[in-house]
Coordinates of C-alpha atoms in Angstrom, one line a residue:
M1 CA -0.4 -0.2 -0.1
T2 CA 1.3 3.2 -0.9
R3 CA 0.1 6.4 1.3
V4 CA 0.2 9.8 -1.0
Q5 CA -0.3 13.2 1.3
V6 CA -2.1 15.9 -0.9
S7 CA -2.4 19.3 0.9
R8 CA -5.0 22.1 0.9
L9 CA -3.5 25.5 -0.3
P10 CA -3.7 28.0 2.3
E11 CA -6.4 30.7 2.6
K12 CA -4.1 33.1 4.3
R13 CA -2.8 34.5 1.3
T14 CA -6.0 34.9 0.1
K15 CA -7.1 37.2 2.5
R16 CA -4.3 38.9 3.0
Q17 CA -4.5 40.4 -0.9
Y18 CA -8.2 41.5 0.0
R19 CA -7.1 43.8 2.8
I20 CA -3.6 44.6 0.9
M21 CA -7.1 45.6 -1.6
R22 CA -9.3 47.1 0.2
T23 CA -6.9 49.1 2.6
I24 CA -5.3 50.7 -1.2
A25 CA -9.7 51.6 -1.9
A26 CA -10.2 53.5 1.5
I27 CA -7.1 55.2 1.4
A28 CA -7.8 56.5 -2.4
A29 CA -11.1 56.8 -1.4
A30 CA -9.6 59.5 1.6
L31 CA -7.7 61.5 -0.6
L32 CA -9.5 61.4 -3.6
F33 CA -12.7 63.0 -0.9
S34 CA -10.5 65.3 0.5
L35 CA -8.9 66.6 -2.8
T36 CA -12.9 67.4 -3.8
I37 CA -13.1 69.1 -1.1
A38 CA -10.5 71.1 -1.4
Y39 CA -11.2 72.1 -5.0
V40 CA -14.5 73.0 -4.0
S41 CA -13.7 74.9 -1.4
K42 CA -11.1 76.9 -3.1
A43 CA -13.7 77.9 -6.3
A44 CA -16.6 78.9 -3.2
A45 CA -14.2 81.1 -1.6
N46 CA -12.8 82.3 -5.2
A47 CA -16.3 82.7 -7.1
P48 CA -17.8 87.2 -6.9
P49 CA -20.6 87.8 -4.8
A50 CA -23.9 86.3 -5.9
I51 CA -25.0 89.4 -8.2
S52 CA -28.6 90.2 -8.4
P53 CA -29.0 90.7 -12.9
G54 CA -30.2 93.9 -13.5
S55 CA -30.5 97.3 -16.1
L56 CA -28.7 99.6 -13.1
V57 CA -24.7 98.6 -13.9
I58 CA -21.6 101.0 -12.4
S59 CA -20.2 103.1 -15.7
E60 CA -17.0 105.2 -14.3
I61 CA -15.8 105.9 -11.2
Q62 CA -12.8 108.8 -10.5
T63 CA -10.6 108.9 -7.1
G64 CA -9.9 112.2 -7.6
G65 CA -8.2 114.7 -9.7
C66 CA -6.3 117.4 -10.5
A67 CA -6.0 120.5 -8.3
D68 CA -5.2 122.4 -12.4
N69 CA -4.9 120.6 -15.0
A70 CA -3.5 123.7 -17.1
Q71 CA -0.7 122.5 -14.9
P72 CA 2.4 120.1 -15.9
V73 CA 2.6 118.7 -12.8
C74 CA -1.0 116.7 -11.3
N75 CA -0.9 118.2 -7.4
E76 CA -4.5 115.6 -6.8
D77 CA -7.4 116.9 -5.6
T78 CA -9.0 114.6 -3.3
K79 CA -12.5 115.4 -3.0
K80 CA -12.5 115.5 -7.2
E81 CA -14.7 112.1 -7.5
F82 CA -17.6 110.6 -8.3
V83 CA -19.4 107.3 -9.1
E84 CA -21.7 107.3 -12.2
L85 CA -24.7 104.7 -13.0
Y86 CA -26.6 104.0 -16.4
N87 CA -29.4 102.1 -17.1
Q88 CA -28.5 99.9 -20.2
H89 CA -32.7 99.7 -20.9
T90 CA -35.1 101.6 -23.0
E91 CA -37.1 101.2 -19.7
P92 CA -37.0 103.5 -16.2
L93 CA -36.5 102.0 -13.6
N94 CA -37.9 102.0 -10.4
V95 CA -35.4 102.3 -8.1
H96 CA -37.2 103.2 -5.0
G97 CA -34.7 102.2 -1.4
W98 CA -31.9 101.5 -3.6
K99 CA -28.4 102.6 -2.5
V100 CA -24.8 103.0 -3.7
E101 CA -22.1 102.0 -1.4
Y102 CA -18.5 102.3 -0.3
V103 CA -16.7 100.0 0.8
S104 CA -12.6 99.8 2.1
A105 CA -10.7 98.0 0.1
S106 CA -10.1 95.2 3.2
G107 CA -14.1 94.7 2.7
N108 CA -14.5 96.2 6.8
T109 CA -15.6 100.5 6.4
V110 CA -19.1 100.5 4.3
T111 CA -20.0 104.5 4.2
T112 CA -23.4 104.6 2.1
L113 CA -22.3 107.4 -0.6
A114 CA -26.2 108.0 -1.6
A115 CA -29.3 106.7 -1.5
L116 CA -31.5 106.3 -4.6
N117 CA -35.8 106.9 -3.9
G118 CA -36.9 108.4 -7.7
V119 CA -36.5 106.8 -11.3
V120 CA -33.7 106.1 -13.7
A121 CA -35.0 106.8 -17.3
G122 CA -33.5 104.6 -19.9
H123 CA -30.3 104.4 -22.0
S124 CA -29.7 107.6 -19.2
S125 CA -27.5 108.1 -16.2
V126 CA -26.9 108.7 -12.7
L127 CA -24.3 110.9 -11.2
I128 CA -23.4 110.8 -7.6
A129 CA -20.2 113.4 -6.8
H130 CA -18.2 114.9 -4.2
A131 CA -20.1 118.2 -2.7
G132 CA -19.2 120.8 -5.0
Y133 CA -18.0 118.7 -7.8
Y134 CA -19.2 118.9 -11.3
T135 CA -22.3 120.7 -9.6
A136 CA -23.8 121.1 -13.3
I137 CA -24.8 117.8 -14.2
A138 CA -24.8 115.3 -10.9
D139 CA -28.3 114.4 -9.7
L140 CA -26.6 113.2 -6.1
Y141 CA -24.0 114.4 -3.6
F142 CA -21.7 113.0 -1.1
G143 CA -18.9 114.5 1.5
D144 CA -19.2 117.7 2.3
G145 CA -16.5 120.4 2.7
T146 CA -14.5 118.8 6.8
D147 CA -13.4 115.6 4.8
T148 CA -10.5 115.0 2.7
G149 CA -12.5 112.7 -0.1
K150 CA -14.8 108.9 1.1
L151 CA -12.5 106.7 -2.2
A152 CA -9.8 105.7 -2.0
K153 CA -7.1 105.5 -5.0
S154 CA -5.4 102.8 -4.2
G155 CA -8.5 100.5 -3.6
G156 CA -12.1 100.1 -3.0
H157 CA -14.8 98.5 -3.6
I158 CA -18.6 100.7 -5.8
Q159 CA -21.8 98.1 -4.5
V160 CA -25.3 99.5 -5.9
L161 CA -27.7 97.4 -3.7
D162 CA -31.9 97.6 -4.1
G163 CA -34.6 98.0 -1.5
Q164 CA -33.9 94.1 0.0
N165 CA -30.4 95.0 0.2
A166 CA -30.0 92.6 -2.9
I167 CA -26.1 93.2 -4.4
R168 CA -27.3 94.7 -8.3
D169 CA -24.0 95.6 -9.7
L170 CA -20.0 95.8 -7.8
V171 CA -17.4 97.0 -9.0
G172 CA -13.3 96.5 -7.4
W173 CA -10.5 98.4 -8.6
G174 CA -6.4 98.2 -7.4
S175 CA -6.2 96.2 -3.7
A176 CA -9.6 95.6 -3.4
A177 CA -10.7 92.5 -1.2
R178 CA -14.1 90.5 -3.5
P179 CA -14.1 92.5 -6.6
L180 CA -16.2 90.6 -9.5
T181 CA -13.7 88.1 -10.5
K182 CA -10.5 90.1 -10.3
A183 CA -10.0 93.9 -9.1
A184 CA -10.0 96.8 -12.2
K185 CA -6.4 98.7 -12.8
Y186 CA -6.6 101.9 -9.8
P187 CA -6.8 105.4 -11.9
D188 CA -4.2 107.9 -11.1
A189 CA -5.4 111.3 -10.1
G190 CA -7.6 112.6 -12.8
L191 CA -7.9 109.4 -14.8
S192 CA -11.1 107.3 -14.1
I193 CA -12.0 103.5 -14.3
Q194 CA -15.1 103.3 -17.3
R195 CA -16.9 100.7 -18.5
I196 CA -15.9 99.1 -21.8
A197 CA -18.3 100.0 -24.9
G198 CA -19.8 96.4 -25.7
A199 CA -22.2 94.8 -29.0
L200 CA -25.4 97.4 -30.0
G201 CA -25.2 99.7 -27.6
F202 CA -24.9 98.0 -24.6
L203 CA -21.9 97.9 -22.0
T204 CA -20.0 95.1 -21.2
N205 CA -21.7 93.7 -17.5
S206 CA -19.2 89.5 -17.9
G207 CA -18.9 89.6 -14.4
D208 CA -15.1 90.4 -14.3
N209 CA -14.0 94.4 -12.9
F210 CA -10.6 93.7 -14.8
S211 CA -11.9 92.6 -18.2
D212 CA -15.2 95.0 -18.0
F213 CA -13.3 98.3 -17.5
S214 CA -10.8 100.6 -18.8
I215 CA -8.4 103.3 -18.0
P216 CA -9.2 105.1 -21.5
G217 CA -8.1 109.1 -20.5
T218 CA -10.1 111.9 -20.1
P219 CA -13.3 111.7 -17.5
D220 CA -16.3 112.1 -19.0
P221 CA -19.3 111.8 -16.1
L222 CA -22.9 112.4 -17.3
G223 CA -25.6 112.9 -15.3
G224 CA -29.4 114.0 -15.6
G225 CA -31.4 110.6 -16.2
Y226 CA -32.3 110.5 -12.4
Q227 CA -36.2 111.7 -10.6
A228 CA -35.8 111.9 -7.6
D229 CA -39.8 111.2 -5.4
P230 CA -40.2 114.9 -5.0
P231 CA -41.6 115.6 -1.0
A232 CA -43.7 115.4 0.8
V233 CA -45.3 118.9 0.8
T234 CA -47.9 119.8 3.2
L235 CA -51.1 122.1 0.6
P236 CA -53.4 123.8 1.9
A237 CA -57.1 122.9 2.0
P238 CA -59.0 123.6 -1.2
V239 CA -60.5 126.7 -1.2
P240 CA -64.0 127.1 -3.3
T241 CA -63.7 129.2 -6.4
P242 CA -65.3 132.5 -5.8
T243 CA -67.8 133.6 -7.5
P244 CA -67.5 137.0 -9.6
G245 CA -69.3 139.8 -7.2
D246 CA -69.7 137.7 -3.9
P247 CA -68.2 139.0 -1.4
V248 CA -64.5 138.3 -0.2
S249 CA -65.1 135.7 3.6
P250 CA -64.0 137.0 6.9
A251 CA -61.4 136.1 8.8
P252 CA -62.2 134.9 12.9
D253 CA -61.7 138.2 14.1
G254 CA -64.1 140.4 11.2
S255 CA -61.0 141.7 8.8
Q256 CA -60.9 139.8 4.9
L257 CA -58.9 137.1 4.5
T258 CA -55.7 137.8 2.0
C259 CA -53.9 135.5 -0.1
E260 CA -56.5 133.0 -0.3
G261 CA -55.8 130.0 -3.0
V262 CA -52.4 131.8 -3.9
V263 CA -49.2 129.0 -3.9
I264 CA -45.5 128.9 -4.4
S265 CA -45.4 128.3 -7.4
E266 CA -40.7 127.8 -8.3
I267 CA -37.5 128.7 -6.3
L268 CA -34.4 129.0 -8.0
V269 CA -31.7 128.8 -4.6
N270 CA -28.4 127.9 -6.9
P271 CA -28.3 130.4 -9.9
A272 CA -24.8 130.4 -11.4
G273 CA -22.3 132.6 -10.4
T274 CA -22.8 134.8 -7.5
D275 CA -26.0 134.6 -6.2
T276 CA -27.2 137.6 -4.6
G277 CA -29.8 139.2 -6.7
K278 CA -30.7 136.3 -8.7
E279 CA -32.4 133.7 -6.3
F280 CA -36.6 134.3 -6.5
I281 CA -39.3 133.1 -5.1
E282 CA -42.1 132.0 -7.1
L283 CA -45.9 133.0 -6.6
R284 CA -49.0 131.3 -8.7
N285 CA -52.5 132.8 -8.7
P286 CA -54.6 129.3 -10.7
T287 CA -57.6 130.8 -10.1
D288 CA -59.4 133.0 -12.4
E289 CA -60.2 136.6 -9.5
V290 CA -57.7 139.0 -8.0
I291 CA -56.8 137.8 -5.1
P292 CA -55.2 140.7 -3.4
L293 CA -51.8 140.0 -1.3
A294 CA -51.6 142.4 1.3
G295 CA -51.1 141.4 4.5
C296 CA -49.8 137.5 3.7
S297 CA -46.1 137.4 4.2
L298 CA -42.3 135.4 2.7
Q299 CA -40.6 133.3 5.5
T300 CA -37.0 131.0 4.6
S301 CA -35.6 128.9 7.0
A302 CA -32.3 130.4 6.7
S303 CA -34.1 133.2 9.8
A304 CA -37.2 134.5 11.6
K305 CA -36.5 137.5 8.9
T306 CA -39.6 137.7 7.4
Y307 CA -40.8 140.0 3.7
S308 CA -44.8 141.4 4.1
F309 CA -46.6 142.3 0.6
A310 CA -47.5 145.4 -0.9
D311 CA -51.0 146.2 -1.2
T312 CA -50.7 145.0 -4.7
G313 CA -52.4 141.1 -5.5
L314 CA -52.1 138.7 -8.2
Q315 CA -54.5 138.6 -11.3
P316 CA -55.9 135.3 -12.3
G317 CA -53.6 132.4 -13.6
E318 CA -50.3 135.8 -12.8
Y319 CA -47.0 133.8 -12.5
R320 CA -44.9 136.4 -10.0
S321 CA -41.6 135.8 -8.5
F322 CA -40.0 137.8 -6.2
S323 CA -36.4 138.1 -6.0
D324 CA -33.3 138.1 -2.3
A325 CA -33.2 141.7 -3.2
E326 CA -36.4 142.1 -3.0
T327 CA -37.3 140.2 0.0
G328 CA -33.7 140.3 1.5
L329 CA -34.7 136.5 2.5
T330 CA -32.2 133.9 1.8
L331 CA -32.5 130.6 0.8
P332 CA -30.1 128.0 1.9
N333 CA -28.7 125.1 -0.6
A334 CA -26.0 122.9 0.8
A335 CA -29.0 121.7 4.2
G336 CA -32.3 121.8 1.8
G337 CA -34.6 124.5 3.1
T338 CA -38.6 125.5 3.8
V339 CA -41.3 128.1 2.4
W340 CA -43.5 129.1 4.4
L341 CA -46.6 132.0 2.6
L342 CA -47.8 133.0 5.2
S343 CA -51.3 135.2 6.1
P344 CA -52.3 136.8 9.5
T345 CA -53.3 133.8 10.4
A346 CA -52.2 131.2 9.0
E347 CA -49.9 129.2 7.2
L348 CA -51.4 128.5 3.6
H349 CA -48.9 127.0 2.0
V350 CA -45.5 125.2 3.1
L351 CA -42.8 124.1 0.9
T352 CA -39.3 121.7 1.5
Y353 CA -36.7 121.7 -1.4
P354 CA -34.1 119.4 -1.0
A355 CA -30.4 119.6 -0.4
N356 CA -27.5 121.1 -3.4
L357 CA -29.4 121.5 -6.0
P358 CA -27.3 122.3 -9.1
D359 CA -26.3 125.6 -9.7
D360 CA -29.7 127.8 -12.4
T361 CA -31.8 124.8 -11.3
A362 CA -34.7 125.2 -10.2
W363 CA -37.2 123.5 -7.6
A364 CA -40.5 123.4 -9.8
L365 CA -44.3 122.7 -9.2
V366 CA -45.0 120.9 -12.8
D367 CA -48.1 119.2 -13.7
G368 CA -49.0 118.5 -9.9
N369 CA -45.6 117.3 -9.0
W370 CA -42.3 118.9 -7.5
I371 CA -40.0 118.2 -10.1
K372 CA -36.3 119.9 -10.5
T373 CA -36.1 121.9 -13.5
Y374 CA -32.7 122.8 -15.4
T375 CA -35.0 125.9 -17.0
P376 CA -35.4 128.4 -14.5
T377 CA -38.8 130.1 -15.8
P378 CA -39.5 133.7 -13.2
D379 CA -43.4 135.4 -14.0
R380 CA -44.3 132.5 -16.3
P381 CA -45.8 128.7 -16.3
N382 CA -43.4 126.1 -14.9
I383 CA -41.7 123.5 -18.1
W384 CA -39.6 120.4 -16.8
T385 CA -36.2 120.3 -18.3
A386 CA -33.7 117.3 -17.4
G387 CA -30.1 117.9 -18.5
E388 CA -28.9 121.3 -18.7
P389 CA -29.2 123.5 -21.6
C390 CA -27.1 123.7 -24.5
P391 CA -25.2 126.3 -26.1
A392 CA -26.6 127.8 -28.5
N393 CA -26.5 125.8 -32.3
Q394 CA -26.7 123.2 -30.1
E395 CA -29.6 120.1 -30.2
R396 CA -29.7 117.9 -27.0
N397 CA -29.4 114.2 -28.9
P398 CA -32.5 112.1 -27.4
E399 CA -30.5 109.1 -27.0
T400 CA -27.4 109.5 -25.5
N401 CA -28.4 112.6 -23.5
R402 CA -25.7 114.8 -25.2
C403 CA -25.3 118.2 -26.3
V404 CA -25.4 118.5 -30.6
T405 CA -24.0 120.3 -33.4
T406 CA -28.3 121.5 -34.4
A407 CA -29.2 120.2 -38.1
A408 CA -28.8 123.9 -39.2
T409 CA -25.6 124.3 -39.4
S410 CA -24.9 120.2 -39.5
A411 CA -23.7 121.2 -42.8
D412 CA -20.4 122.3 -41.6
P413 CA -20.0 121.2 -38.0
G414 CA -16.6 122.5 -37.5
A415 CA -17.7 126.4 -38.4
A416 CA -20.8 125.3 -35.7
A417 CA -18.3 123.5 -33.3
A418 CA -16.2 125.8 -33.1
S419 CA -18.5 129.0 -32.5
T420 CA -19.1 127.4 -29.2
L421 CA -15.8 126.4 -27.6
T422 CA -14.2 128.4 -25.7
A423 CA -10.7 130.3 -27.1
C424 CA -7.5 128.7 -26.2
K425 CA -5.0 129.9 -24.5
P426 CA -1.8 131.9 -25.5
G427 CA 1.1 130.0 -26.7
Q428 CA -2.3 127.0 -27.9
T429 CA -4.6 126.4 -31.1
R430 CA -7.7 124.2 -32.2
N431 CA -7.2 120.4 -33.5
P432 CA -9.2 120.3 -36.4
E433 CA -9.7 117.1 -35.6
T434 CA -10.4 117.1 -32.2
N435 CA -11.3 120.1 -31.4
R436 CA -9.2 120.4 -28.5
C437 CA -6.6 123.2 -27.9
R438 CA -2.5 121.2 -28.4
A439 CA 0.6 123.4 -27.8
A440 CA 1.2 126.0 -31.1
A441 CA 3.3 123.8 -33.1
A442 CA 7.6 124.7 -33.0
A443 CA 7.9 125.5 -37.3
D444 CA 4.9 128.1 -36.0
T445 CA 6.4 129.6 -32.7
E446 CA 8.5 132.3 -33.9
L447 CA 12.2 131.4 -33.4
I448 CA 14.8 134.1 -32.0
P449 CA 17.3 135.3 -34.5
C450 CA 20.7 133.7 -34.7
K451 CA 23.7 135.9 -33.5
A452 CA 26.4 137.1 -35.7
G453 CA 28.2 135.1 -37.7
Q454 CA 26.0 132.1 -37.4
T455 CA 23.0 131.2 -39.3
R456 CA 20.3 128.4 -39.1
N457 CA 20.3 125.1 -40.1
P458 CA 17.1 124.2 -41.9
A459 CA 17.5 120.1 -41.0
T460 CA 18.1 120.7 -37.2
N461 CA 16.4 124.2 -36.9
R462 CA 19.4 125.5 -34.3
C463 CA 22.0 128.4 -35.1
A464 CA 25.6 127.0 -36.0
A465 CA 28.9 129.3 -37.3
A466 CA 28.3 129.6 -41.0
A467 CA 30.6 127.7 -42.3
T468 CA 29.5 124.5 -40.3
N469 CA 26.3 125.3 -42.5
A470 CA 28.2 126.1 -45.2
A471 CA 29.8 122.7 -45.5
S472 CA 31.5 120.1 -43.2
G473 CA 34.7 120.2 -44.4
N474 CA 35.7 123.3 -42.5
L475 CA 34.2 121.0 -39.6
A476 CA 37.0 120.1 -36.6
A477 CA 38.1 116.4 -37.1
C478 CA 36.5 114.2 -34.3
K479 CA 38.1 112.7 -32.1
A480 CA 39.3 108.9 -31.7
G481 CA 36.7 106.7 -31.4
Q482 CA 34.2 108.7 -32.4
V483 CA 32.5 109.5 -35.7
R484 CA 30.7 112.4 -37.2
N485 CA 27.2 111.5 -37.4
P486 CA 25.3 112.9 -40.8
D487 CA 22.3 113.9 -39.8
T488 CA 23.2 116.3 -37.1
N489 CA 26.8 116.6 -38.4
R490 CA 27.8 116.4 -34.7
C491 CA 30.4 113.4 -32.9
R492 CA 29.4 111.0 -31.5
A493 CA 30.6 107.1 -29.6
I494 CA 31.0 104.8 -32.6
A495 CA 28.2 102.8 -32.4
A496 CA 28.5 99.6 -30.1
A497 CA 27.0 97.3 -33.3
S498 CA 30.2 98.0 -35.0
T499 CA 32.5 96.2 -32.9
A500 CA 32.8 92.6 -31.7
V501 CA 29.8 91.5 -29.5
K502 CA 29.9 88.9 -27.0
P503 CA 27.8 86.2 -28.1
C504 CA 25.0 85.5 -25.9
L505 CA 25.0 82.1 -23.1
P506 CA 22.3 79.2 -23.5
G507 CA 18.5 81.0 -23.7
Q508 CA 19.5 84.0 -24.2
E509 CA 18.9 85.8 -27.7
R510 CA 19.5 89.4 -29.0
N511 CA 16.9 92.4 -28.2
P512 CA 17.6 93.6 -32.3
D513 CA 16.0 96.9 -30.8
T514 CA 18.4 97.1 -27.4
G515 CA 21.4 94.6 -28.7
R516 CA 21.3 93.4 -25.3
C517 CA 21.1 89.7 -24.7
R518 CA 17.8 89.2 -23.2
K519 CA 15.6 85.4 -22.7
S520 CA 14.9 83.6 -25.5
T521 CA 11.3 83.5 -26.3
A522 CA 11.1 80.2 -27.9
A523 CA 12.0 79.3 -24.2
S524 CA 9.7 81.3 -22.7
G525 CA 6.8 79.7 -24.8
G526 CA 5.7 83.0 -24.9
L527 CA 3.8 82.9 -21.3
A528 CA 1.7 85.6 -20.5
Q529 CA 2.5 87.1 -17.4
V530 CA 1.8 85.8 -13.7
E531 CA 0.4 87.8 -10.9
D532 CA -0.2 86.2 -7.4
V533 CA -3.4 86.1 -5.9
K534 CA -3.1 86.5 -2.5
T535 CA -5.9 84.0 -0.4
P536 CA -7.1 86.2 3.2
P537 CA -6.2 85.5 6.5
G538 CA -7.8 82.5 7.7
T539 CA -9.6 81.5 3.8
G540 CA -9.5 77.7 3.5
N541 CA -9.1 76.5 6.9
T542 CA -12.2 74.3 7.1
R543 CA -11.5 72.8 3.8
W544 CA -8.1 71.7 5.3
L545 CA -9.8 70.5 8.2
I546 CA -12.0 67.9 6.3
A547 CA -9.3 66.7 4.4
G548 CA -7.3 66.1 6.8
L549 CA -9.5 63.9 8.9
A550 CA -10.4 62.5 5.7
I551 CA -7.1 60.6 6.0
I552 CA -7.0 60.9 9.8
A553 CA -10.1 57.8 9.1
A554 CA -8.3 55.9 6.5
I555 CA -5.0 55.6 8.2
A556 CA -7.1 54.3 11.3
Y557 CA -8.9 52.4 8.6
G558 CA -5.9 51.0 7.6
V559 CA -4.3 50.0 11.1
Y560 CA -8.2 47.8 12.6
E561 CA -7.9 46.2 9.3
W562 CA -4.0 44.8 9.6
R563 CA -4.7 45.1 13.5
Q564 CA -3.1 40.9 14.3
E565 CA 0.1 42.2 11.9
V566 CA 0.5 45.1 14.1
L567 CA -0.5 43.3 17.3
Q568 CA 2.4 40.2 16.5
K569 CA 5.3 43.4 16.1
L570 CA 4.7 44.9 18.9
R571 CA 4.9 41.1 20.8
R572 CA 8.8 40.4 19.3
I573 CA 9.8 44.3 20.0
F574 CA 8.6 44.2 23.2
G575 CA 9.6 40.5 24.3
R576 CA 5.7 39.4 25.5
T577 CA 5.5 35.6 26.3
S578 CA 1.9 35.4 26.3
R579 CA -0.5 36.1 22.9
R580 CA -3.1 37.9 24.2
L581 CA -1.6 41.3 24.5
S582 CA -5.2 43.2 26.0
P583 CA -8.2 42.3 26.6
F584 CA -9.3 43.6 23.4
D585 CA -7.7 40.3 21.2
S586 CA -9.7 37.7 21.2
D587 CA -9.1 36.5 18.3
P588 CA -8.5 31.9 19.0
P589 CA -5.3 30.5 18.0
K590 CA -5.4 29.8 14.1
A591 CA -5.2 26.4 13.6
A592 CA -2.6 24.6 11.5
P593 CA -2.8 24.0 7.3
M594 CA -5.2 20.6 7.4
T595 CA -3.6 17.7 5.6
R596 CA -5.6 15.1 4.3
S597 CA -4.6 12.1 3.5
V598 CA -5.8 9.3 0.7
H599 CA -5.0 5.9 1.2
Y600 CA -4.9 3.8 -2.2
T601 CA -4.7 -0.2 -0.8
H602 CA -3.4 -2.5 -3.5
T603 CA -5.4 -5.7 -3.6
A604 CA -5.1 -8.3 -6.6
Q605 CA -8.3 -7.0 -7.6
N606 CA -7.3 -4.3 -8.8
H607 CA -2.9 -4.7 -10.0
P608 CA -1.4 -7.7 -12.4
A609 CA -0.4 -11.3 -10.7
G610 CA 3.3 -10.5 -9.4
N611 CA 2.8 -7.0 -9.3
I612 CA 2.5 -7.4 -5.2

């Protein structure tokens, strides 16, 4: 009988392979999860703030101007600053409860520049300027004479918020910490950042401040598109129109009431130039009867002084203005004010007007509403003009709200434009292509006569000895290492290009303009300039914490999966004789590999005779 022993394959190797695969999978999943968290968190941190879509955009910002634009060096005036908004759509935009804010570069300080309560006309601009700047076209003002300006030149943000405090537009420049995608370049004194014109007459609004704004040159602000709500005005109770021949109703004290039915219809608070003698208060008689004014008076919030009317009256439908030279009353402008029309026993009409009305802008009652108009009309019916009147021979373009040459003079636009332009300063001439003043050409100015024995070189316009201009043969020889410049006849050093040039180093090439070695453009691959992006302190801490916890969990799982091998390794290190290293090690000892024996009994029935 022959015994053949067949051993079963050990199962330990197969289990170990599975454990290795599970451990690797757990670590890979943790790493993938960590990378995903880091990417998503970074994208969220770098994403611009949510902007509610709207037609009103910030179109231009100036952070400071020059005290005197005529000077060659700009002495900055930090109060020459403004913010311009533009309604991209054709329909008027209701901006009741909106506001415009300045946010510091760090984002820690917020200053409200203007509160909007009114309507912005379609395809029109709203100009918000520092008090005293662009008074002819500004719609709203911020700041005063006590500050040094509100907008930092080096960096900051302007944001527009609607009535629900949702951000409708945001622009950051310079060192702004939270612009839309990337901050626009900051403008130097006297310049401004302007939104780039796009297709179909719209301004670009891609959500990237750096791409949407440029610094083209001279600021070009526009205003006049904002119509504010009139302030609440307490009007006198309606008085029945008297019938001709009816007696005038007596007053409580038995005297006849005067001024009944008369209303304040227009005021001019801030005339251009000197105010004295130009301010006025206009009254109107809307009835069809003569209304006496005797016994009535006017008063303003500037003082307790009053002006009493003489024994006169207003004809039916008459407008009559009373100037400050006549009444002696002052109309405050910077803070706004109030005007009262008083009878001997009552306040017949109380008018409150807004602050900082621009030059030659009247506050007038038109079609039952108090509005700002650029056309004062003393002693005449009131009319509303949304923009400053254009100069002579010009009219306002309804699409751009700018003054253009009228059709009557369009046959010769240059002459029409020149007729309304201010004369250039001494030493300047007008450029026929741009209509702007520029320094007179040197050839047009009178040259200083040359000295005796000299003549003027026609090529250089300089004075030189007559012999020098007559022939170059009379010139003194140049020094060693010099040659004569054929254009100026002067000696100069021999050009470096004529001498032996040291070869450039590997990876460099010679600049054909300067003759110097520079890094080869082929080696650099034409890479664009790389800019560092600063991450605010604390940004990303949460995402890295989550990623670290995921990696620690993966390591812990690996330790658990290989706990038996770890425990055995520790036993060898610490020399433990007992198999148990801790009360948690409860697995029974592994059995030795099983061996199955197969016995074959060789008998005569199984084998031929003679083989046993």
